[in-house]
PDB file of C-alpha atoms in Angstrom:
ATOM      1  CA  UNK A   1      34.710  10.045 -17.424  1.00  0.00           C
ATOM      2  CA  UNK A   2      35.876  12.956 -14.808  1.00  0.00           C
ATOM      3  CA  UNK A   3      34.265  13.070 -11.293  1.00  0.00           C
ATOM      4  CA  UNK A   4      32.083  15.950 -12.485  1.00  0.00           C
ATOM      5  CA  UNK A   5      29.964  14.115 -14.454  1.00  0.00           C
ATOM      6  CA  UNK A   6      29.680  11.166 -11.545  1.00  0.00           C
ATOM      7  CA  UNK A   7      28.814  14.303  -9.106  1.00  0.00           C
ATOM      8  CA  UNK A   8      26.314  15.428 -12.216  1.00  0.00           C
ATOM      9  CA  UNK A   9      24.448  12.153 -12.383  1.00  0.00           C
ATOM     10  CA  UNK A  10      24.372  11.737  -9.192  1.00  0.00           C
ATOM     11  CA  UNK A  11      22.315  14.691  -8.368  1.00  0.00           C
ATOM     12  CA  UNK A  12      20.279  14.260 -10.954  1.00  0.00           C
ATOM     13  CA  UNK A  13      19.433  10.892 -10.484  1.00  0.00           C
ATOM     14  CA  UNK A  14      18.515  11.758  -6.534  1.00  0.00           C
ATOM     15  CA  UNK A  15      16.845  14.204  -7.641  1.00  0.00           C
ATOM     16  CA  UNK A  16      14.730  12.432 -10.073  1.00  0.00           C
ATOM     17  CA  UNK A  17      14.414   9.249  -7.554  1.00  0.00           C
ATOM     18  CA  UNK A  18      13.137  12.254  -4.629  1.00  0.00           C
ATOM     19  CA  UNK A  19      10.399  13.578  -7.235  1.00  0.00           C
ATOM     20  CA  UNK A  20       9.065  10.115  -8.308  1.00  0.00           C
ATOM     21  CA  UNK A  21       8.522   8.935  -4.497  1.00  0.00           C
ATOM     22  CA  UNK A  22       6.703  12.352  -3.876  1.00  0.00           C
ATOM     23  CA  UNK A  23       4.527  11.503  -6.935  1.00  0.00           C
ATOM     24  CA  UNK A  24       4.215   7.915  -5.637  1.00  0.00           C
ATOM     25  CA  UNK A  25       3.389   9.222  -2.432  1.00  0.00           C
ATOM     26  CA  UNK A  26       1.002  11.598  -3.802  1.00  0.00           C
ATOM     27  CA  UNK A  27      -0.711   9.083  -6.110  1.00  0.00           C
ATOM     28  CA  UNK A  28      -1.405   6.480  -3.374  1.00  0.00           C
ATOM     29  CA  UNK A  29      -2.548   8.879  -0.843  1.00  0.00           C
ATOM     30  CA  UNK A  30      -5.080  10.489  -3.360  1.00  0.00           C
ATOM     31  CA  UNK A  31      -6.127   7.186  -4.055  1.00  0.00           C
ATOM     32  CA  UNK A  32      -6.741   6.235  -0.589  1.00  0.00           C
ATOM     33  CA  UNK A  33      -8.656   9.516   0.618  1.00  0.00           C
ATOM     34  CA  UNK A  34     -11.254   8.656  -2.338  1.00  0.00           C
ATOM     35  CA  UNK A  35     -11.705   4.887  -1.426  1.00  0.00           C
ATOM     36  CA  UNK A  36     -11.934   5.797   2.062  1.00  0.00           C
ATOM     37  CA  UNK A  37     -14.669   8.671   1.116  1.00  0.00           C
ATOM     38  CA  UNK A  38     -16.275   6.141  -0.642  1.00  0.00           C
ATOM     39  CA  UNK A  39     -16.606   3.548   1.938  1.00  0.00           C
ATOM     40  CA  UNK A  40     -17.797   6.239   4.100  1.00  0.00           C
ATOM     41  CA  UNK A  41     -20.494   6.825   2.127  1.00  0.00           C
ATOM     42  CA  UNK A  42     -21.229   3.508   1.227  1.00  0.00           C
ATOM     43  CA  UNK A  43     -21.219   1.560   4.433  1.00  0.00           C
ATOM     44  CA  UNK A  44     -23.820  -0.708   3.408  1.00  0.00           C
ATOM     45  CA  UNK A  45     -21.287  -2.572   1.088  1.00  0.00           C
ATOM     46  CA  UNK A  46     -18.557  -2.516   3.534  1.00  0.00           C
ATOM     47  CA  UNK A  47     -20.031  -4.625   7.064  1.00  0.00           C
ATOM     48  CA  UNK A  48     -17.738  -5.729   9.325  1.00  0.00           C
ATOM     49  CA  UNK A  49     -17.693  -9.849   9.595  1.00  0.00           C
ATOM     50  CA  UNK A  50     -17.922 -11.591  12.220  1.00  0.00           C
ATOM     51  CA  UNK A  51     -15.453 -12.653  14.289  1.00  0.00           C
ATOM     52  CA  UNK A  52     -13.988 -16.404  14.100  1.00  0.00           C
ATOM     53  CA  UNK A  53     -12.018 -18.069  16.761  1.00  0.00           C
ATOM     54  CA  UNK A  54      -8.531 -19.555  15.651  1.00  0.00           C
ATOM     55  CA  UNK A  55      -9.886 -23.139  15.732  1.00  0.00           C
ATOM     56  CA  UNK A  56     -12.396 -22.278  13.333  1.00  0.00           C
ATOM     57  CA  UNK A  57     -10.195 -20.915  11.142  1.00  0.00           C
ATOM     58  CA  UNK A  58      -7.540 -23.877  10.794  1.00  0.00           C
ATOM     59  CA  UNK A  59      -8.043 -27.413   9.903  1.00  0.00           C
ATOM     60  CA  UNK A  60      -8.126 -30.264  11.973  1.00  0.00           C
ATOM     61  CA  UNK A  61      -4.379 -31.850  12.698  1.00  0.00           C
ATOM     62  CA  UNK A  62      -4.699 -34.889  11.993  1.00  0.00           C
ATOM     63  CA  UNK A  63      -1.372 -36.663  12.463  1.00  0.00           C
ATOM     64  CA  UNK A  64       0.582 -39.233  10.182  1.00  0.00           C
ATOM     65  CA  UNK A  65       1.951 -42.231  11.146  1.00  0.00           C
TER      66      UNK A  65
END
């Protein structure tokens, strides 16, 4: 196969790879601004909980003998 096709694929293939994480990007941040509009507007359906200590959130050790 010669090296210019290696050099070829190569830089289309990063290039390729660079446009689909910008489009990744681009989806997930889009995605993001309209959930977190929507929780802004909505903040009825989004209440913080209360806090827990760590005890209450583990079991009891019990250990085995």
């Amino acid at each position: 196969a010669g090296l210019h096709r290696q050099v070829l694929f190569t830089t289309v293939g990063w290039f390729v790879g660079y446009y689909l994480a910008k489009r990744t990007e681009y989806v997930h941040a889009k995605l993001d601004r309209e959930l977190f509009e929507y929780i802004r507007q909505h903040p009825e359906d989004f209440k913080a909980a209360e806090k827990k200590r760590i005890g209450e959130l583990l079991e009891d050790f019990y250990p085995i003998r």
